[in-house]
Amino acid sequence: MFENLTDRLEAVFKKLRGHGVLTEEHIAEAMREVRMALLEADVNYQVARDFVDSVSAKALGREVSQKLSPGQQVIKIVRDELVELLGGSTEQIRFDGRQPVTIMMAGLQGSGKTTTAGKLAAQFKDSGRRPYLVPADIYRPAAIEQLQILGDRVGVPVHPSTADTKPVDICRRAVAAARENNYDTLIIDTAGRLHIDEQLMGELKEIQTAVDLSEILFVADAMTGQDAVTVADTFNKNLEITGVVLTKMEGDARGGAALSIKRVTGKPIMYVGTGEGLDALETFHPDRTASRILGMGDVLTLIEKA
Amino acid sequence: ARTRESFTQRIDELFLGKKQIDAALFDELEEILVTADLGIATTMELLETARRQVKRDNLSDPQQLKHIIKDALKSYLTATNRPAELVMPQQGPFVMMVVGVNGVGKTTTIGKIGAKFHAAGRSVLLVAADTFRAAAISQLKIWGERNDARVIAQHEGADPSSVVFDAMAMAVSKGYDVVLIDTAGRLHTRANLMDELKKIKRVITKQLPDAPHEVLLVIDATTGQNGISQATLFNEAIGVTGIALTKLDGTAKGGIVANITRELQLPIRFIGVGEKIDDLRDFDADEFIEALFAT
Ligand SMILES: Nc1nc2c(ncn2[C@@H]2O[C@H](COP(=O)(O)OP(=O)(O)OP(=O)(O)O)[C@@H](O)[C@H]2O)c(=O)[nH]1
Ligand SMILES: Nc1nc2c(ncn2[C@@H]2O[C@H](COP(=O)(O)OP(=O)(O)OP(=O)(O)O)[C@@H](O)[C@H]2O)c(=O)[nH]1
Ligand SMILES: [Mg+2]
Ligand SMILES: [Mg+2]
């Protein structure tokens, strides 16, 4: 993940560092290359444009430490902007609100909702909670069975849903069952759906109205290209999502979706999926990710001290 | 359908509204092509070629520019000399392996293809060689019921090549016309999992020397520039012979396939336009390009 972007940005920065004095022309040239690098990494077209506009404005304004060379100053601006783009600080699911905590997974077909539901259940259980998995996908062939198997694997109870029950009724009953059995965290798995499918988006809204949801996690595939923001934005507008999970991050995806979704939705990336195994779920750290993208150990240390 | 209209409208507005070819028009074209996931490198190259041609031939009509870009795209998309249609063998079963990264739509596409063959009067065998994903076997069995096909499966965790071995033996002895093999989703960067596919392919060829007749790579239309890496690595591992582009019913344009077909000269066999059994179409380059320009 991100290797491609890292290489491209490093080339740009190397050039920048080579200049004793930075002219406007140098900066403009570097920004053209940064923009190309971002687009090549699947960063959304508009997001990439805004990114370089913002960096350019700050670089020309030079509002940074005098301890750095002009080239390093620009690199620092890019780094800070990247952290900002990725979401600033680490954000996590909150367990202190309404009880039971109720989390709904939502997203396009095949993005990894069911698998992530299983992974979350495993993590919550390990941290001492009493999770309850709720299959509410009545459409995909064998979706309920899939979640049942995952629940068995991680030793978390699964609500006995049937495909002839409306998802909203499944969810209502599951909440009642959780109260009865003292499960403190419900994880609702929903069917994959297109953001433009109004009928199926309506179904999620119905669940939202019927059940007190603590979190709505939008699950997106890290390999997604330019469409990632359209999809995330539409889900967010319909449901007011509370966080994002990016799956399939362990491959060689260029990471544009990761860099674009927060900017467009304003909602934090909370987790990343890094494999098919049920332990392959990590908390997302914007700052560490930015450093990884920039990939320049020594330069970064210097910049961070400044 | 609404998205399609507004997209077509936009490209027409773009070209009709303009009286001349200028930098702003090129900028808008850049945005359209990048947003369709063609990638900035390909986009720049396309626009550069167009710019040169505009200059050389002294073109001024935006419509001419539109044609230049469309023609170039079409040559990318049809850069193969393989037939677009699947070719049935003279003798014995037609064997197809379906591969791709996780969640792109392999199993669903198999269900749909099976239905097409069934409607054409062929006997179809579905093979559950995804023994890894939870409930993958049940999922394929449900598709088997839907399209009246027999499903060969073992238990979860079984060796996929052993499932394929059994299925091939059955197909040959019982005279099935078509064998569709579902494989587990895997990231193309996982060498050991790619080796598993090679092994499956060897088992097929051992029993039927001219098989598999098709190795279909499924690409999700929402895929970004990573699609090139997917296609390249699957192709290196087992020799891809065709592409199915799924989930074109969303808002993603699937532009990455133009890079893939251009690079690897592969035909696009099918497009997926929904989750239902008949949501599978033949690929039409002109229609695809038309839709690609719509926003
Ligand atoms: N490599 C990898 N595969 C993943 C990851 N997360 C999920 N998958 C795989 O992606 C595929 C789809 O995952 P599911 O959990 O079924 O996706 P879904 O969103 O529930 O799919 P639908 O219910 O059909 O919409 C499966 O093959 C999973 O094993 C991940 O982080 N890495
Ligand atoms: N909208 C839409 N959804 C599709 C299409 N094709 C498949 N899907 C959905 O995408 C999801 C994943 O499809 P699968 O067929 O399970 O994908 P797969 O590649 O077999 O997944 P793994 O075996 O887990 O790697 C399911 O929810 C399908 O219904 C399509 O053309 N359009
Ligand atoms: Mg699911
Ligand atoms: Mg499958």
PDB file of N, CA and C in Angstrom, chain A residues 92-139:
ATOM      1  N   GLN A  92     -11.773   6.341  17.536  1.00  0.00           N
ATOM      2  CA  GLN A  92     -12.229   4.984  17.772  1.00  0.00           C
ATOM      3  C   GLN A  92     -13.704   4.929  18.119  1.00  0.00           C
ATOM      4  N   ILE A  93     -14.223   3.738  18.078  1.00  0.00           N
ATOM      5  CA  ILE A  93     -15.630   3.524  18.427  1.00  0.00           C
ATOM      6  C   ILE A  93     -15.840   3.881  19.891  1.00  0.00           C
ATOM      7  N   ARG A  94     -16.952   4.553  20.160  1.00  0.00           N
ATOM      8  CA  ARG A  94     -17.216   4.940  21.555  1.00  0.00           C
ATOM      9  C   ARG A  94     -18.222   3.992  22.189  1.00  0.00           C
ATOM     10  N   PHE A  95     -17.853   3.538  23.350  1.00  0.00           N
ATOM     11  CA  PHE A  95     -18.703   2.565  24.025  1.00  0.00           C
ATOM     12  C   PHE A  95     -19.458   3.180  25.201  1.00  0.00           C
ATOM     13  N   ASP A  96     -19.296   4.503  25.391  1.00  0.00           N
ATOM     14  CA  ASP A  96     -19.834   5.095  26.619  1.00  0.00           C
ATOM     15  C   ASP A  96     -21.252   5.657  26.465  1.00  0.00           C
ATOM     16  N   GLY A  97     -21.802   5.574  25.264  1.00  0.00           N
ATOM     17  CA  GLY A  97     -23.145   6.146  25.079  1.00  0.00           C
ATOM     18  C   GLY A  97     -24.244   5.173  25.465  1.00  0.00           C
ATOM     19  N   ARG A  98     -25.327   5.244  24.695  1.00  0.00           N
ATOM     20  CA  ARG A  98     -26.472   4.364  24.908  1.00  0.00           C
ATOM     21  C   ARG A  98     -26.067   2.904  24.977  1.00  0.00           C
ATOM     22  N   GLN A  99     -26.760   2.135  25.796  1.00  0.00           N
ATOM     23  CA  GLN A  99     -26.475   0.709  25.872  1.00  0.00           C
ATOM     24  C   GLN A  99     -27.710  -0.080  25.408  1.00  0.00           C
ATOM     25  N   PRO A 100     -27.612  -1.206  24.775  1.00  0.00           N
ATOM     26  CA  PRO A 100     -26.359  -1.739  24.254  1.00  0.00           C
ATOM     27  C   PRO A 100     -25.815  -0.877  23.109  1.00  0.00           C
ATOM     28  N   VAL A 101     -24.496  -0.891  22.970  1.00  0.00           N
ATOM     29  CA  VAL A 101     -23.851  -0.209  21.847  1.00  0.00           C
ATOM     30  C   VAL A 101     -24.257  -0.954  20.573  1.00  0.00           C
ATOM     31  N   THR A 102     -24.750  -0.212  19.584  1.00  0.00           N
ATOM     32  CA  THR A 102     -25.244  -0.870  18.367  1.00  0.00           C
ATOM     33  C   THR A 102     -24.544  -0.294  17.143  1.00  0.00           C
ATOM     34  N   ILE A 103     -23.870  -1.166  16.437  1.00  0.00           N
ATOM     35  CA  ILE A 103     -23.048  -0.742  15.297  1.00  0.00           C
ATOM     36  C   ILE A 103     -23.609  -1.356  14.022  1.00  0.00           C
ATOM     37  N   MET A 104     -23.841  -0.534  13.014  1.00  0.00           N
ATOM     38  CA  MET A 104     -24.334  -1.064  11.733  1.00  0.00           C
ATOM     39  C   MET A 104     -23.258  -0.926  10.662  1.00  0.00           C
ATOM     40  N   MET A 105     -23.036  -2.007   9.924  1.00  0.00           N
ATOM     41  CA  MET A 105     -22.093  -1.987   8.811  1.00  0.00           C
ATOM     42  C   MET A 105     -22.864  -1.649   7.533  1.00  0.00           C
ATOM     43  N   ALA A 106     -22.289  -0.802   6.685  1.00  0.00           N
ATOM     44  CA  ALA A 106     -22.957  -0.478   5.426  1.00  0.00           C
ATOM     45  C   ALA A 106     -21.909  -0.266   4.336  1.00  0.00           C
ATOM     46  N   GLY A 107     -22.289  -0.510   3.109  1.00  0.00           N
ATOM     47  CA  GLY A 107     -21.337  -0.280   2.013  1.00  0.00           C
ATOM     48  C   GLY A 107     -21.746  -1.006   0.744  1.00  0.00           C
ATOM     49  N   LEU A 108     -20.943  -0.811  -0.284  1.00  0.00           N
ATOM     50  CA  LEU A 108     -21.188  -1.448  -1.580  1.00  0.00           C
ATOM     51  C   LEU A 108     -21.043  -2.959  -1.480  1.00  0.00           C
ATOM     52  N   GLN A 109     -21.511  -3.644  -2.512  1.00  0.00           N
ATOM     53  CA  GLN A 109     -21.383  -5.093  -2.594  1.00  0.00           C
ATOM     54  C   GLN A 109     -19.912  -5.516  -2.577  1.00  0.00           C
ATOM     55  N   GLY A 110     -19.631  -6.518  -1.744  1.00  0.00           N
ATOM     56  CA  GLY A 110     -18.303  -7.131  -1.754  1.00  0.00           C
ATOM     57  C   GLY A 110     -17.200  -6.316  -1.104  1.00  0.00           C
ATOM     58  N   SER A 111     -17.563  -5.228  -0.411  1.00  0.00           N
ATOM     59  CA  SER A 111     -16.507  -4.367   0.148  1.00  0.00           C
ATOM     60  C   SER A 111     -15.845  -4.996   1.377  1.00  0.00           C
ATOM     61  N   GLY A 112     -16.546  -5.904   2.039  1.00  0.00           N
ATOM     62  CA  GLY A 112     -15.955  -6.567   3.201  1.00  0.00           C
ATOM     63  C   GLY A 112     -16.732  -6.369   4.494  1.00  0.00           C
ATOM     64  N   LYS A 113     -17.992  -6.064   4.390  1.00  0.00           N
ATOM     65  CA  LYS A 113     -18.822  -5.808   5.586  1.00  0.00           C
ATOM     66  C   LYS A 113     -18.926  -7.018   6.500  1.00  0.00           C
ATOM     67  N   THR A 114     -19.288  -8.160   5.930  1.00  0.00           N
ATOM     68  CA  THR A 114     -19.529  -9.341   6.754  1.00  0.00           C
ATOM     69  C   THR A 114     -18.236  -9.783   7.446  1.00  0.00           C
ATOM     70  N   THR A 115     -17.162  -9.811   6.688  1.00  0.00           N
ATOM     71  CA  THR A 115     -15.865 -10.190   7.253  1.00  0.00           C
ATOM     72  C   THR A 115     -15.461  -9.224   8.357  1.00  0.00           C
ATOM     73  N   THR A 116     -15.642  -7.928   8.114  1.00  0.00           N
ATOM     74  CA  THR A 116     -15.263  -6.934   9.124  1.00  0.00           C
ATOM     75  C   THR A 116     -16.129  -7.061  10.371  1.00  0.00           C
ATOM     76  N   ALA A 117     -17.402  -7.421  10.171  1.00  0.00           N
ATOM     77  CA  ALA A 117     -18.281  -7.638  11.325  1.00  0.00           C
ATOM     78  C   ALA A 117     -17.690  -8.738  12.208  1.00  0.00           C
ATOM     79  N   GLY A 118     -17.236  -9.814  11.561  1.00  0.00           N
ATOM     80  CA  GLY A 118     -16.622 -10.912  12.306  1.00  0.00           C
ATOM     81  C   GLY A 118     -15.352 -10.469  13.029  1.00  0.00           C
ATOM     82  N   LYS A 119     -14.540  -9.655  12.341  1.00  0.00           N
ATOM     83  CA  LYS A 119     -13.283  -9.178  12.943  1.00  0.00           C
ATOM     84  C   LYS A 119     -13.559  -8.280  14.150  1.00  0.00           C
ATOM     85  N   LEU A 120     -14.542  -7.402  14.006  1.00  0.00           N
ATOM     86  CA  LEU A 120     -14.873  -6.502  15.120  1.00  0.00           C
ATOM     87  C   LEU A 120     -15.367  -7.315  16.314  1.00  0.00           C
ATOM     88  N   ALA A 121     -16.203  -8.310  16.021  1.00  0.00           N
ATOM     89  CA  ALA A 121     -16.726  -9.141  17.105  1.00  0.00           C
ATOM     90  C   ALA A 121     -15.570  -9.767  17.880  1.00  0.00           C
ATOM     91  N   ALA A 122     -14.577 -10.256  17.145  1.00  0.00           N
ATOM     92  CA  ALA A 122     -13.423 -10.889  17.790  1.00  0.00           C
ATOM     93  C   ALA A 122     -12.672  -9.889  18.672  1.00  0.00           C
ATOM     94  N   GLN A 123     -12.469  -8.680  18.140  1.00  0.00           N
ATOM     95  CA  GLN A 123     -11.742  -7.661  18.917  1.00  0.00           C
ATOM     96  C   GLN A 123     -12.514  -7.266  20.166  1.00  0.00           C
ATOM     97  N   PHE A 124     -13.813  -7.044  20.004  1.00  0.00           N
ATOM     98  CA  PHE A 124     -14.624  -6.614  21.155  1.00  0.00           C
ATOM     99  C   PHE A 124     -14.612  -7.690  22.233  1.00  0.00           C
ATOM    100  N   LYS A 125     -14.725  -8.937  21.784  1.00  0.00           N
ATOM    101  CA  LYS A 125     -14.738 -10.039  22.742  1.00  0.00           C
ATOM    102  C   LYS A 125     -13.412 -10.072  23.510  1.00  0.00           C
ATOM    103  N   ASP A 126     -12.318  -9.914  22.768  1.00  0.00           N
ATOM    104  CA  ASP A 126     -10.994  -9.923  23.405  1.00  0.00           C
ATOM    105  C   ASP A 126     -10.849  -8.809  24.421  1.00  0.00           C
ATOM    106  N   SER A 127     -11.532  -7.688  24.166  1.00  0.00           N
ATOM    107  CA  SER A 127     -11.376  -6.578  25.096  1.00  0.00           C
ATOM    108  C   SER A 127     -12.413  -6.660  26.226  1.00  0.00           C
ATOM    109  N   GLY A 128     -13.049  -7.824  26.337  1.00  0.00           N
ATOM    110  CA  GLY A 128     -13.907  -8.048  27.498  1.00  0.00           C
ATOM    111  C   GLY A 128     -15.372  -7.679  27.318  1.00  0.00           C
ATOM    112  N   ARG A 129     -15.756  -7.313  26.111  1.00  0.00           N
ATOM    113  CA  ARG A 129     -17.163  -6.999  25.896  1.00  0.00           C
ATOM    114  C   ARG A 129     -17.938  -8.266  25.544  1.00  0.00           C
ATOM    115  N   ARG A 130     -19.285  -8.114  25.491  1.00  0.00           N
ATOM    116  CA  ARG A 130     -20.128  -9.250  25.115  1.00  0.00           C
ATOM    117  C   ARG A 130     -20.846  -8.932  23.798  1.00  0.00           C
ATOM    118  N   PRO A 131     -20.142  -9.141  22.686  1.00  0.00           N
ATOM    119  CA  PRO A 131     -20.735  -8.783  21.390  1.00  0.00           C
ATOM    120  C   PRO A 131     -21.798  -9.784  20.923  1.00  0.00           C
ATOM    121  N   TYR A 132     -22.664  -9.302  20.016  1.00  0.00           N
ATOM    122  CA  TYR A 132     -23.744 -10.113  19.443  1.00  0.00           C
ATOM    123  C   TYR A 132     -23.803  -9.782  17.953  1.00  0.00           C
ATOM    124  N   LEU A 133     -23.609 -10.784  17.114  1.00  0.00           N
ATOM    125  CA  LEU A 133     -23.613 -10.555  15.665  1.00  0.00           C
ATOM    126  C   LEU A 133     -25.033 -10.686  15.115  1.00  0.00           C
ATOM    127  N   VAL A 134     -25.415  -9.729  14.291  1.00  0.00           N
ATOM    128  CA  VAL A 134     -26.786  -9.720  13.769  1.00  0.00           C
ATOM    129  C   VAL A 134     -26.788  -9.752  12.238  1.00  0.00           C
ATOM    130  N   PRO A 135     -27.094 -10.902  11.633  1.00  0.00           N
ATOM    131  CA  PRO A 135     -27.157 -10.945  10.170  1.00  0.00           C
ATOM    132  C   PRO A 135     -28.448 -10.277   9.690  1.00  0.00           C
ATOM    133  N   ALA A 136     -28.318  -9.213   8.918  1.00  0.00           N
ATOM    134  CA  ALA A 136     -29.502  -8.531   8.377  1.00  0.00           C
ATOM    135  C   ALA A 136     -29.400  -8.413   6.863  1.00  0.00           C
ATOM    136  N   ASP A 137     -28.602  -9.298   6.265  1.00  0.00           N
ATOM    137  CA  ASP A 137     -28.536  -9.381   4.802  1.00  0.00           C
ATOM    138  C   ASP A 137     -29.396 -10.567   4.388  1.00  0.00           C
ATOM    139  N   ILE A 138     -30.577 -10.272   3.890  1.00  0.00           N
ATOM    140  CA  ILE A 138     -31.489 -11.359   3.508  1.00  0.00           C
ATOM    141  C   ILE A 138     -31.448 -11.622   1.996  1.00  0.00           C
ATOM    142  N   TYR A 139     -30.571 -10.932   1.295  1.00  0.00           N
ATOM    143  CA  TYR A 139     -30.553 -11.027  -0.173  1.00  0.00           C
ATOM    144  C   TYR A 139     -29.427 -11.894  -0.719  1.00  0.00           C
TER     145      TYR A 139
END
